[in-house]
Coordinates of C-alpha atoms in Angstrom, one line a residue:
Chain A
X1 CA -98.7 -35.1 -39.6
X2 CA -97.9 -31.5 -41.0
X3 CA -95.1 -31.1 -37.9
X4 CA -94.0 -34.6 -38.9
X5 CA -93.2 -33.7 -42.8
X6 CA -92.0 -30.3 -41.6
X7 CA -89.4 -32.0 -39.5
X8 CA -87.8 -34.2 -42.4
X9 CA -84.5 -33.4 -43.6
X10 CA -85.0 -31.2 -47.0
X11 CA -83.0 -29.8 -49.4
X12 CA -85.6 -26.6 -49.7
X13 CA -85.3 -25.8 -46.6
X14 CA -81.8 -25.8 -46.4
X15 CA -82.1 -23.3 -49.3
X16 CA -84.6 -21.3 -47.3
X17 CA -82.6 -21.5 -44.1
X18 CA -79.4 -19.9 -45.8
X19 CA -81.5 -17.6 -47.9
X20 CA -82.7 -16.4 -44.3
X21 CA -79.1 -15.5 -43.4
X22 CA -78.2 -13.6 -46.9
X23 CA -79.6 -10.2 -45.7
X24 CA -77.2 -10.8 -42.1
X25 CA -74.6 -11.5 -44.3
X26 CA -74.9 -8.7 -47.0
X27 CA -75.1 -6.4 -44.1
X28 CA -72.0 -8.0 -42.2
X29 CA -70.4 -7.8 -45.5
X30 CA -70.9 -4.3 -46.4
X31 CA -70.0 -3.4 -42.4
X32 CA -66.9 -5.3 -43.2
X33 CA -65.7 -3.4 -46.1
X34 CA -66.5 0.1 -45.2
X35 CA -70.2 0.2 -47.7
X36 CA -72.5 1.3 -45.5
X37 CA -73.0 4.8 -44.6
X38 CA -70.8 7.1 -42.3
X39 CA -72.9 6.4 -39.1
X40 CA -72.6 2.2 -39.6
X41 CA -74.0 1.6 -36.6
X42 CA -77.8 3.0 -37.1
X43 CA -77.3 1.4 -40.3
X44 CA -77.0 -1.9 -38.4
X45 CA -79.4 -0.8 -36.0
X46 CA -82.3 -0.1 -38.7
X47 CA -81.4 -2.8 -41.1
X48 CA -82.1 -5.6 -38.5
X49 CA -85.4 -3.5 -37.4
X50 CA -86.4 -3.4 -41.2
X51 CA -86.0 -7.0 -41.3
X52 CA -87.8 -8.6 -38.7
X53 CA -90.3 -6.6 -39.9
X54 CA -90.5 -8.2 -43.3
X55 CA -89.8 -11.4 -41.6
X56 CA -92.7 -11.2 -39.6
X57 CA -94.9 -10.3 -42.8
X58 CA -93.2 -13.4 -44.5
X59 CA -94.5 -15.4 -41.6
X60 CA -98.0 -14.0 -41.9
X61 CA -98.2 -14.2 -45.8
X62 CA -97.3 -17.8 -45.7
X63 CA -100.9 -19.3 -44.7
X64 CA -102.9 -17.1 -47.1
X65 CA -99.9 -18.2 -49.9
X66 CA -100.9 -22.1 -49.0
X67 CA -104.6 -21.4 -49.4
X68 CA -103.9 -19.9 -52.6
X69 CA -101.8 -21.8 -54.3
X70 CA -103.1 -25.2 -52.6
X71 CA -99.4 -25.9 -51.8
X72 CA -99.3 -26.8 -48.7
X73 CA -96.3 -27.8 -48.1
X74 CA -95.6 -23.9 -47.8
X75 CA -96.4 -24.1 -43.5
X76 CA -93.5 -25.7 -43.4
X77 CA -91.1 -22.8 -44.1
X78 CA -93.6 -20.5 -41.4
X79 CA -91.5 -21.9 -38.6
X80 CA -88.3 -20.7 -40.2
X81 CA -89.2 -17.6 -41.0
X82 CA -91.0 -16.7 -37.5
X83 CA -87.7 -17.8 -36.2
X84 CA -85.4 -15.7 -38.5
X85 CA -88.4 -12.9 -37.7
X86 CA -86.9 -13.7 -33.9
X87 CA -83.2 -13.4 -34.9
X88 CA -83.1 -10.2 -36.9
X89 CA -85.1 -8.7 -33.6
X90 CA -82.8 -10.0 -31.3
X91 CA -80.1 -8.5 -33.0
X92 CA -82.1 -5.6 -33.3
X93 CA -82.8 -5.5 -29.8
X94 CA -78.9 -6.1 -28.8
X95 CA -77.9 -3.2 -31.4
X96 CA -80.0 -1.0 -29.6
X97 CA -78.5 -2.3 -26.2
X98 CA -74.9 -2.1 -26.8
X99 CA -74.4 0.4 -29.5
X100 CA -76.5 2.9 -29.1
X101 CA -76.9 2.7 -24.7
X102 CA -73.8 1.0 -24.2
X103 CA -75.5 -1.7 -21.5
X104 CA -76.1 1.5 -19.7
X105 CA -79.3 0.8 -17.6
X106 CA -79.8 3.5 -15.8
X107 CA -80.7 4.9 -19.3
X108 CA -81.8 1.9 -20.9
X109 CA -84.5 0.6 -18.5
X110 CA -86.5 4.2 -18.0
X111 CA -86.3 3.8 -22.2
X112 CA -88.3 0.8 -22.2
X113 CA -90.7 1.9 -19.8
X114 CA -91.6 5.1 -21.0
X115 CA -90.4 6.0 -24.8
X116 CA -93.7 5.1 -26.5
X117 CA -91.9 3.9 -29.5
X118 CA -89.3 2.0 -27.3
X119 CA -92.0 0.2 -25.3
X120 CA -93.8 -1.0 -28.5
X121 CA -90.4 -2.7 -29.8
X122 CA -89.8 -4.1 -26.6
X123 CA -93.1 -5.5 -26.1
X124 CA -92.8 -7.0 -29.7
X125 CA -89.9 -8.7 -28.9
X126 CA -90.9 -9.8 -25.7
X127 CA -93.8 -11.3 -26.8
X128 CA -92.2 -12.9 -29.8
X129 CA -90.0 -14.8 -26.8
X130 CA -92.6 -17.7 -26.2
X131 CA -93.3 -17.9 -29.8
X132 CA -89.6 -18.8 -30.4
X133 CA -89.4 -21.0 -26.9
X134 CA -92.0 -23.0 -28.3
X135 CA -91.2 -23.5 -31.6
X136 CA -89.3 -26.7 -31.4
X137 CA -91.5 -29.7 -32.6
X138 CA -91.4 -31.6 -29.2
X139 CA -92.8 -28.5 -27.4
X140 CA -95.5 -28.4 -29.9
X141 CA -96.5 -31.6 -29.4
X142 CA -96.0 -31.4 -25.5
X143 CA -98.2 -28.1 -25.8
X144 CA -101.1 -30.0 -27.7
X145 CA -101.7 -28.2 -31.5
X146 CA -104.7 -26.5 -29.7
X147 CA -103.0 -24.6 -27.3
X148 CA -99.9 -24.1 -29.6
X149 CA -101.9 -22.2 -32.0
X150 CA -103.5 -20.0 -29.7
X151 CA -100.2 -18.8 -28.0
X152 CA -98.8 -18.6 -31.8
X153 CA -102.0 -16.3 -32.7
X154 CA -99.6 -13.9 -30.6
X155 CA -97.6 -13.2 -33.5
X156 CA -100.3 -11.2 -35.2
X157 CA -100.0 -8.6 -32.2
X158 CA -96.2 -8.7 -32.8
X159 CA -97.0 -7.4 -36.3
X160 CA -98.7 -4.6 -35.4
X161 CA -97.0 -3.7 -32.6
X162 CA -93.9 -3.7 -34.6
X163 CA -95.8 -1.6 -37.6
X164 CA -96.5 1.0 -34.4
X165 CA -92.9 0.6 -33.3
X166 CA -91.4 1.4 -36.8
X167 CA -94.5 5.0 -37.4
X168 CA -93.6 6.4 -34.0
X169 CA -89.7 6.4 -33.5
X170 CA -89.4 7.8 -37.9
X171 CA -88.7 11.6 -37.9
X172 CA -91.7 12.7 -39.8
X173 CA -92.0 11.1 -43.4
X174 CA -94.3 8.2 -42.1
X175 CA -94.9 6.5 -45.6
X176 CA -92.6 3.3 -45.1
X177 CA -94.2 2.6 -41.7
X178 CA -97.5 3.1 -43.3
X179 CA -96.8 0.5 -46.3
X180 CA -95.8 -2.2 -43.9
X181 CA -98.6 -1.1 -41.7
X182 CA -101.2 -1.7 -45.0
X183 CA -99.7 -5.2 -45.6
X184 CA -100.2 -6.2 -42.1
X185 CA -103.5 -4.7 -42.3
X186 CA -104.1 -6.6 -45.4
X187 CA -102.3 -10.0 -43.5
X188 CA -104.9 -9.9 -41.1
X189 CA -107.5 -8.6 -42.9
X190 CA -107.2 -11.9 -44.9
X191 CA -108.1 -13.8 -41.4
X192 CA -110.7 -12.4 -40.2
X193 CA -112.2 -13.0 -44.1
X194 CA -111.2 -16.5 -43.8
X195 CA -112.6 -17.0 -40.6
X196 CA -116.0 -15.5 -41.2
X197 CA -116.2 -17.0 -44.3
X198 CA -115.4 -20.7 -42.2
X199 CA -117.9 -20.1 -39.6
X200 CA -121.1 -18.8 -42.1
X201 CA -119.6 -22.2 -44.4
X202 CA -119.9 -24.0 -40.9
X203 CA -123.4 -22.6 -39.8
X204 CA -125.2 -23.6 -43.1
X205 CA -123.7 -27.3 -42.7
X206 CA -124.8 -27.5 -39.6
X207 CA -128.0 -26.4 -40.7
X208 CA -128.5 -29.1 -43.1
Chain B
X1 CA -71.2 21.4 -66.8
X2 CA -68.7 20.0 -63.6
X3 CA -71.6 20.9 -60.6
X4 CA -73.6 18.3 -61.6
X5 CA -70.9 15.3 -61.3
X6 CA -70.3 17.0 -57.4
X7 CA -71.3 13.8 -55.7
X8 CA -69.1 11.5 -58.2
X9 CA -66.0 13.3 -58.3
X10 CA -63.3 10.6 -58.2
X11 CA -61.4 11.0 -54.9
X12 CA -58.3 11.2 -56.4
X13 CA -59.2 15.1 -57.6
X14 CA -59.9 15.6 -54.0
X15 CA -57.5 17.5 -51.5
X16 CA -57.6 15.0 -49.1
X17 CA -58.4 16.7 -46.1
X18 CA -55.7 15.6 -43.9
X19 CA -53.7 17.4 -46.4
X20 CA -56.2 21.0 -46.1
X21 CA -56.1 20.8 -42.5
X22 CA -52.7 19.2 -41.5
X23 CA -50.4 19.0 -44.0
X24 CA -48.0 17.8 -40.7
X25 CA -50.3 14.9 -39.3
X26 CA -50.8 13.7 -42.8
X27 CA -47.1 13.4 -43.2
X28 CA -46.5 11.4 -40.5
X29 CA -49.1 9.0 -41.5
X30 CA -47.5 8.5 -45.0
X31 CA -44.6 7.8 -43.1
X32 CA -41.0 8.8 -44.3
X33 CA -41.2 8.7 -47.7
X34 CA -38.9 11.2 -49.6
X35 CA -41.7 13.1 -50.9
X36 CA -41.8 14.8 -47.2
X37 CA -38.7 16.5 -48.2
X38 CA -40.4 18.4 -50.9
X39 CA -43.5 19.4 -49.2
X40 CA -41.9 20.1 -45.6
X41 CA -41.4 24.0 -46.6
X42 CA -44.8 24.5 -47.0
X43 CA -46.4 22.4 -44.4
X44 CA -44.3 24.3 -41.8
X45 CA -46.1 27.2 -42.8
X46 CA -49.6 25.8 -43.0
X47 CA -51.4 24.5 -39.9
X48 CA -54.4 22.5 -39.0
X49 CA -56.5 26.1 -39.7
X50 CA -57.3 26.7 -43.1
X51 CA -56.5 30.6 -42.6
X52 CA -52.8 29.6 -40.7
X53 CA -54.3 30.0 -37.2
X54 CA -57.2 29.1 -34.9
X55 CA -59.9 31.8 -35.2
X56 CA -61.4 33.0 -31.9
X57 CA -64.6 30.8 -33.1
X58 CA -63.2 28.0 -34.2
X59 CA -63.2 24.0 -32.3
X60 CA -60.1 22.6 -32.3
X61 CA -62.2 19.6 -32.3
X62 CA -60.7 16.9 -35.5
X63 CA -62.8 17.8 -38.7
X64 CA -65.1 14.7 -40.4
X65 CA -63.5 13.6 -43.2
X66 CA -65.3 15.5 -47.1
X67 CA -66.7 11.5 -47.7
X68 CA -68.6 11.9 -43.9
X69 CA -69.7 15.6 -44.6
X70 CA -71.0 14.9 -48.0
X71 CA -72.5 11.4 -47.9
X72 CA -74.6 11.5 -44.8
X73 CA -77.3 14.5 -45.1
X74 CA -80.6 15.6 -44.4
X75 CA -81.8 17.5 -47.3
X76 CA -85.2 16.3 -48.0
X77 CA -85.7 18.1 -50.7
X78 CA -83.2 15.6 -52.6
X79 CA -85.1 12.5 -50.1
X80 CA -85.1 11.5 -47.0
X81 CA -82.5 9.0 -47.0
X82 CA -79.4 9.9 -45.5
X83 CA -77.7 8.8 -48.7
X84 CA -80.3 10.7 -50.9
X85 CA -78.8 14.3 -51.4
X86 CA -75.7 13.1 -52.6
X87 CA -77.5 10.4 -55.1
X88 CA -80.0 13.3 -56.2
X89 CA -78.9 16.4 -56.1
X90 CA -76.8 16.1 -59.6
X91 CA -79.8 18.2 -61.3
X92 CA -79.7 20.9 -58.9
X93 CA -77.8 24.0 -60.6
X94 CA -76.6 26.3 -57.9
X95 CA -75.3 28.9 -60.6
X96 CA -76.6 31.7 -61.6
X97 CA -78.0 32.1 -57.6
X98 CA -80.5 35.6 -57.1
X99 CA -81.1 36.3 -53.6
X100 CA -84.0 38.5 -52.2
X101 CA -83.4 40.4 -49.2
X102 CA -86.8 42.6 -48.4
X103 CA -89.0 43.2 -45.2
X104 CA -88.2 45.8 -42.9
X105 CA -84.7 46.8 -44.3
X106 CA -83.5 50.5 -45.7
X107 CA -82.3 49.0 -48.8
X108 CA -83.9 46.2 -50.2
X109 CA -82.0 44.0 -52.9
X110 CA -82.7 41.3 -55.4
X111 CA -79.1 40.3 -55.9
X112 CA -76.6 37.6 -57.7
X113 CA -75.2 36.1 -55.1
X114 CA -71.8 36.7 -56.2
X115 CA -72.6 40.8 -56.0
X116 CA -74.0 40.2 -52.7
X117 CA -70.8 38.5 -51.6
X118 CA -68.5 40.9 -53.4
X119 CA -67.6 43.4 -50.7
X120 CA -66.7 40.9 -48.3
X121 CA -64.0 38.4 -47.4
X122 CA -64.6 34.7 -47.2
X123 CA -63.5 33.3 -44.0
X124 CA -62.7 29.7 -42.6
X125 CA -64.8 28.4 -39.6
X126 CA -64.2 25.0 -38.0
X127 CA -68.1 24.4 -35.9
X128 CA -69.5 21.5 -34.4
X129 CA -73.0 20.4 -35.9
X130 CA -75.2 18.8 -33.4
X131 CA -78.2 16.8 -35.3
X132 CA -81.7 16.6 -33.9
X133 CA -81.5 13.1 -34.2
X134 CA -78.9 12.7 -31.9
X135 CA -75.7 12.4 -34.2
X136 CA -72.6 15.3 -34.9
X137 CA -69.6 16.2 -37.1
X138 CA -67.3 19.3 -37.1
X139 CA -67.6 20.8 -40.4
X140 CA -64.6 23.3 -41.9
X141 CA -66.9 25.8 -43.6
X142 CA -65.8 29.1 -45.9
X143 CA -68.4 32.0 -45.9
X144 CA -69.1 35.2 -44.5
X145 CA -71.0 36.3 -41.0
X146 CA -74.7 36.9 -41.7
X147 CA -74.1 40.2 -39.6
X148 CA -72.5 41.4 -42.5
X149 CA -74.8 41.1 -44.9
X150 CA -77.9 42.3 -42.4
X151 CA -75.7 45.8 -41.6
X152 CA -75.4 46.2 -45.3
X153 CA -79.5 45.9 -46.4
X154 CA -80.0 47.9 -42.7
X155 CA -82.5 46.8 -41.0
X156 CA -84.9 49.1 -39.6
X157 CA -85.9 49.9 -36.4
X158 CA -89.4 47.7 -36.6
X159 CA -87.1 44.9 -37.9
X160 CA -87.3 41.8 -34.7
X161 CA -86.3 38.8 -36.8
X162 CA -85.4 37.0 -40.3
X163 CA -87.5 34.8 -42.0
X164 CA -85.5 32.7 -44.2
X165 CA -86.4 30.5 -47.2
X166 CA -85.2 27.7 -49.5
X167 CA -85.4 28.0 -53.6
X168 CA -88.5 25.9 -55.0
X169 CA -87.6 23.4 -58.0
X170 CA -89.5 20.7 -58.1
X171 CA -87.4 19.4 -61.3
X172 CA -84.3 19.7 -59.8
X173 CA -85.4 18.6 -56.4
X174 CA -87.0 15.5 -56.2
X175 CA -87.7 15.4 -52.7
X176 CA -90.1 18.2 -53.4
X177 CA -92.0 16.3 -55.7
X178 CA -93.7 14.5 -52.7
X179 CA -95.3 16.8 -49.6
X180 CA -93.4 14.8 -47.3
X181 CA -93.1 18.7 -45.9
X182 CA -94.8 22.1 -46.4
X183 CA -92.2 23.5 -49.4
X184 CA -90.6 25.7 -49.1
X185 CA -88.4 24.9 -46.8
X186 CA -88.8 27.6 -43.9
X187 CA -86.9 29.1 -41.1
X188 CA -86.3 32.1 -38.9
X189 CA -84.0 33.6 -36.2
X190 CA -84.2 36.5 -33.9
X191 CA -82.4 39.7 -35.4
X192 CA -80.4 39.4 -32.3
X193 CA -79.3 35.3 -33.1
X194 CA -79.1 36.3 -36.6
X195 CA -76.5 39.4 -35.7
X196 CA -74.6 37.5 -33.4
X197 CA -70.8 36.6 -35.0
X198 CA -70.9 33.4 -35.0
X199 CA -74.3 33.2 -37.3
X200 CA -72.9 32.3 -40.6
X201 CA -73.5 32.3 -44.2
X202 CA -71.9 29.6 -45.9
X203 CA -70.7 29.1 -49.5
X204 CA -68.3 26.4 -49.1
X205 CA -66.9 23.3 -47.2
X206 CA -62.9 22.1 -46.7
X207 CA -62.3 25.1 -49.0
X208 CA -64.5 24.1 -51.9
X209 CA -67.8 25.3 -52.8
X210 CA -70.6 24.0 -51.4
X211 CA -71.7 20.8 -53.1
X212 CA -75.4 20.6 -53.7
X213 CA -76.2 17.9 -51.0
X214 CA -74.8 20.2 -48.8
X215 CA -76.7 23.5 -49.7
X216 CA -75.1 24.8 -52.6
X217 CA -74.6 27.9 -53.0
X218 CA -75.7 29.7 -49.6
X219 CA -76.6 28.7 -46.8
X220 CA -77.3 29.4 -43.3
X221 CA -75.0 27.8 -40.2
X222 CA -76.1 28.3 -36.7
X223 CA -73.8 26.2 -34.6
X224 CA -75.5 26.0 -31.1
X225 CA -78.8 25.5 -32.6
X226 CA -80.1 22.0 -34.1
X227 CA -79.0 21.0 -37.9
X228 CA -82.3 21.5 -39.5
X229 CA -81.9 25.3 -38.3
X230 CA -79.5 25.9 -40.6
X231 CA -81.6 26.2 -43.5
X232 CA -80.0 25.5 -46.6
X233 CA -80.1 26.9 -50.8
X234 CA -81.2 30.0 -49.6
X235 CA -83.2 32.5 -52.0
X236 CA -84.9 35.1 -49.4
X237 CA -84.5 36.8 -46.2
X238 CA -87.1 39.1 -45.2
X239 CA -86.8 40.7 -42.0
X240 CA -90.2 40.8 -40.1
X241 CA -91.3 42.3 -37.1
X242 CA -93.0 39.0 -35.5
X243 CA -91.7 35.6 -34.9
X244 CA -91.9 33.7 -38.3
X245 CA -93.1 30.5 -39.2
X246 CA -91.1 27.8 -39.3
X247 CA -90.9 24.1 -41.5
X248 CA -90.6 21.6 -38.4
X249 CA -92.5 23.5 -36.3
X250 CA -95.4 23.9 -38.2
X251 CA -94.9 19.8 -39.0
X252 CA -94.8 19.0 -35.5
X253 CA -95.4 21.8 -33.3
X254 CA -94.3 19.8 -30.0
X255 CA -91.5 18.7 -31.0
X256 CA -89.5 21.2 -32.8
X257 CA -89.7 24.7 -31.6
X258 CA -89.1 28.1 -32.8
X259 CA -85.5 27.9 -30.7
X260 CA -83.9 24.7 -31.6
X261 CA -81.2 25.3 -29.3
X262 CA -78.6 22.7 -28.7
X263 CA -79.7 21.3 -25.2
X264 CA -79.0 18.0 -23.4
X265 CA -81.4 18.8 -20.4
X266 CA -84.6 19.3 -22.6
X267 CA -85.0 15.8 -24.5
X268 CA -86.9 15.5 -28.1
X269 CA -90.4 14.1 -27.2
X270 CA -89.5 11.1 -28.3
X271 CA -85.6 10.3 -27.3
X272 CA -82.8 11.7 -25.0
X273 CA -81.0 14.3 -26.1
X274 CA -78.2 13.8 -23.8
X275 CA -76.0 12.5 -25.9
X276 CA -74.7 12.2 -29.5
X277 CA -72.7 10.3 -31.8
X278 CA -70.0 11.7 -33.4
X279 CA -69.8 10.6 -37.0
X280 CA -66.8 7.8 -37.4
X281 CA -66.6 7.7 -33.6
X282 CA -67.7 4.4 -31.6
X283 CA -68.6 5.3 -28.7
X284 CA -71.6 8.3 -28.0
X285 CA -70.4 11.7 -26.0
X286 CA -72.4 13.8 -23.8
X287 CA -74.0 16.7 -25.9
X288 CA -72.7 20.5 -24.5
X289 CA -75.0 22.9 -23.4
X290 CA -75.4 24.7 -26.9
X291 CA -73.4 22.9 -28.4
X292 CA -70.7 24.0 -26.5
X293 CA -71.0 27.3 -27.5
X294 CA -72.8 28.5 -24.4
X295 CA -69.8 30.7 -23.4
X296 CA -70.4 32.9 -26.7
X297 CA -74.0 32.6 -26.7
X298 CA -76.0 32.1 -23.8
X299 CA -76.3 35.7 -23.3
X300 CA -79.1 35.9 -25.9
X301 CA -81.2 33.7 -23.8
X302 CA -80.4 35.6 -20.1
X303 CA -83.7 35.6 -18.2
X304 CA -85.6 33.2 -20.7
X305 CA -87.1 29.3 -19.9
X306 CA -85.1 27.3 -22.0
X307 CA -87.5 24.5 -21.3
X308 CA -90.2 26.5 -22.0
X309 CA -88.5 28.2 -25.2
X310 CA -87.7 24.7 -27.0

């Protein structure tokens, strides 16, 4: 029923969807007209990286919002921004591919299987690959919710894989990896609460 | 009170640095307006060198641009954004500058800086800049060789290397405010790197001094070594007799050694070294064996494990 509402033309998430694209824009914009720094093209490189990152902590502070607040039409907008999570590391991803190697394989493919911090991204996006295929709502409902939501569960391995990512390719001051890495920690943290807290909830009802 | 407004200067007090380092090529871009009449005289006499000819260590290699040299720095003590010495450095005040000069040295000196450049003439140096991380500008700088300097203080006969060190403010520095590093800033040479002639002591940039992002007001340049080599805002040399610590090294030991030399064949731990980009350049070129100054240099390192010797 959730997947039914969430697919329902909306005004909100038209909002949403374009408020997903302002930070591509703002940094299309500023590459446009000569605003970012002198090296542009890291600039592109770790402005996409930064926001999948945030994307992907959007996505995870969604369900803990809903409990919260009781608003629960909130799970509707997890889709979008898991997908936008998925654009800004595609782009990422391509960045990384074409400005920085240049599609050169012969450097690109010993990168991802052996620079620690390269493997991490690369498994990250990799694994955020099924999440995206799957996303559709016919897929869902093909998959089954059951199995659907385990694969999905995947994402919370993107998140720290991307947190890793982000601590071991910075120079040396680690504190911005760290603050994303405490927010995931905290995302998480929130599910395993909510899930021991459901069970102990379930054990006692079972018991009476 | 004009240091402080360094990084806002409106470009239009600029020399544009076409103009400083090709009067001809800038010319040609503005086309044939009539205004080339007037200046023709003189730009026949000047040439792309800021001295009127090519210097034996010079790169004929096209300059960045002042915005490029200026607006893209590691400094952490001002952050460690790219962006954040030129954004924070407008408290730093270069001016009145003491520099120490003790150790193992005949005459040691606490002097202003403008004493200790007295005797000497400034000279112009066009040198590549090869950043750890894998990026690179040529850089027109004004100074004096360290060599210089060292004969003058004479070193003694125990003296094997020079420990250098950046000025402590806090206040003016707000990068130091956090130990994102183990301030101050340190770093070192061997007496034989730090004697060599092309081991400079920088005061200025495109003919100007040095803003404050940039190092203001001395500074070291070693141009076949790493960026973070060239230790900047300088307020001691001590020459020792052992190897003496230095910042990165004693941050991360296996990743930065006490070398740093330019070298496309040993990578960083974590990336390839092999190539670079050059700032305002699309496309990434292979990095030189010391930073193309192997010619010049690579005689300081005959018989030693460069590998080894990171």
């Amino acid at each position: 029923m959730t997947s039914d509402r969430g697919s329902r033309f909306r005004w909100s998430k038209v909002v949403a969807f374009v408020l997903g694209l302002v930070p591509f824009a703002w940094l299309a914009y500023r590459f446009a007209t000569d605003q970012l720094s002198v090296n542009p093209l890291d600039d592109i490189t770790d402005e996409t990286g930064t926001w999948t990152l945030r994307f992907i902590l959007i996505t995870l502070a969604i369900t803990p919002l809903r409990d919260l607040t009781g608003w629960s039409r909130l799970s509707t907008y997890r889709r979008m921004a898991g997908l936008y999570a998925f654009f800004y590391g595609s782009l990422h991803f391509l960045a990384y591919l074409s400005f920085d190697k240049f599609f050169d394989w012969a450097e690109i493919l010993p990168d991802l299987a052996s620079r620690r911090f390269i493997v991490a991204g690369f498994a990250a996006w990799l694994l955020m690959l099924p999440l995206a295929i799957t996303s559709p709502t016919f897929v869902t409902r093909w998959m089954g919710g059951k199995a659907w939501k385990r694969l999905h569960r995947a994402v919370y391995v993107v998140a720290i894989l991307g947190v890793v990512h982000y601590l071991w390719l910075v120079k040396f001051d680690i504190q911005r990896p760290l603050i994303y890495g405490a927010l995931v920690i905290a995302l998480l943290g929130y599910r395993v609460w909510a899930w021991w807290k459901r069970r102990s909830v379930g054990t006692s009802a079972h018991a009476r | 009170m004009s240091r402080i407004q360094v990084p806002k200067i409106p470009s239009s007090e600029l020399t544009p640095e076409p103009l400083y380092y090709s009067r001809r090529t800038w010319l040609s871009l503005v086309g044939l307006s009539g205004i080339s009449a007037f200046i023709a005289p003189s730009a026949a006499a000047q040439d792309r060198w800021p001295q009127g000819k090519q210097g034996p260590y010079d790169t004929d290699e096209k300059p960045s641009t002042f915005r490029e040299i200026t607006t893209y720095n590691n400094f952490y003590e001002f952050g460690t954004d790219k962006s954040d010495p030129a954004a924070y450095s407008g408290d730093f005040k270069p001016k009145p500058w003491t520099v120490r000069i003790d150790g193992h040295v005949k005459k040691e000196a606490d002097v202003q800086l403008e004493d200790l450049l007295k005797p000497f003439a400034v000279e112009d140096r066009i040198y590549r800049m090869r950043c750890v991380e894998g990026w690179s500008m040529v850089i027109p700088w004004r100074g004096i060789p360290l060599a210089s300097i060292l004969k003058r203080v004479e070193p003694t006969s125990k003296a094997r290397y020079v420990a250098f060190q950046t000025v402590l403010r806090p206040e003016e520095m707000p990068g130091q405010r956090r130990r994102v590093l183990d301030w101050p800033y340190v770093e070192g040479l061997r007496l034989d790197e730090a004697l060599h002639p092309l081991t400079f002591m920088a005061t200025g940039l495109y003919g100007r001094d040095l803003p404050n992002q940039n190092g203001a007001p001395f500074r070291l340049v070693v141009p076949w070594k790493y960026g973070f080599k060239s230790i900047k805002s300088i307020v001691r040399m001590t020459l020792t007799a052992t190897e003496p610590p230095t910042t990165w090294n004693l941050s991360a030991p296996d990743e930065y050694g006490f070398y740093s030399n330019v070298n496309p064949e040993v990578d960083h731990p974590r990336w390839s070294q092999k190539t670079e980009r050059r700032i305002g350049e699309f496309g990434k070129r292979k990095t030189l064996m010391l930073n193309g100054y192997a010619g010049l240099v690579e005689g300081l390192y005959a018989g030693m494990d460069l590998k080894k010797h990171y």
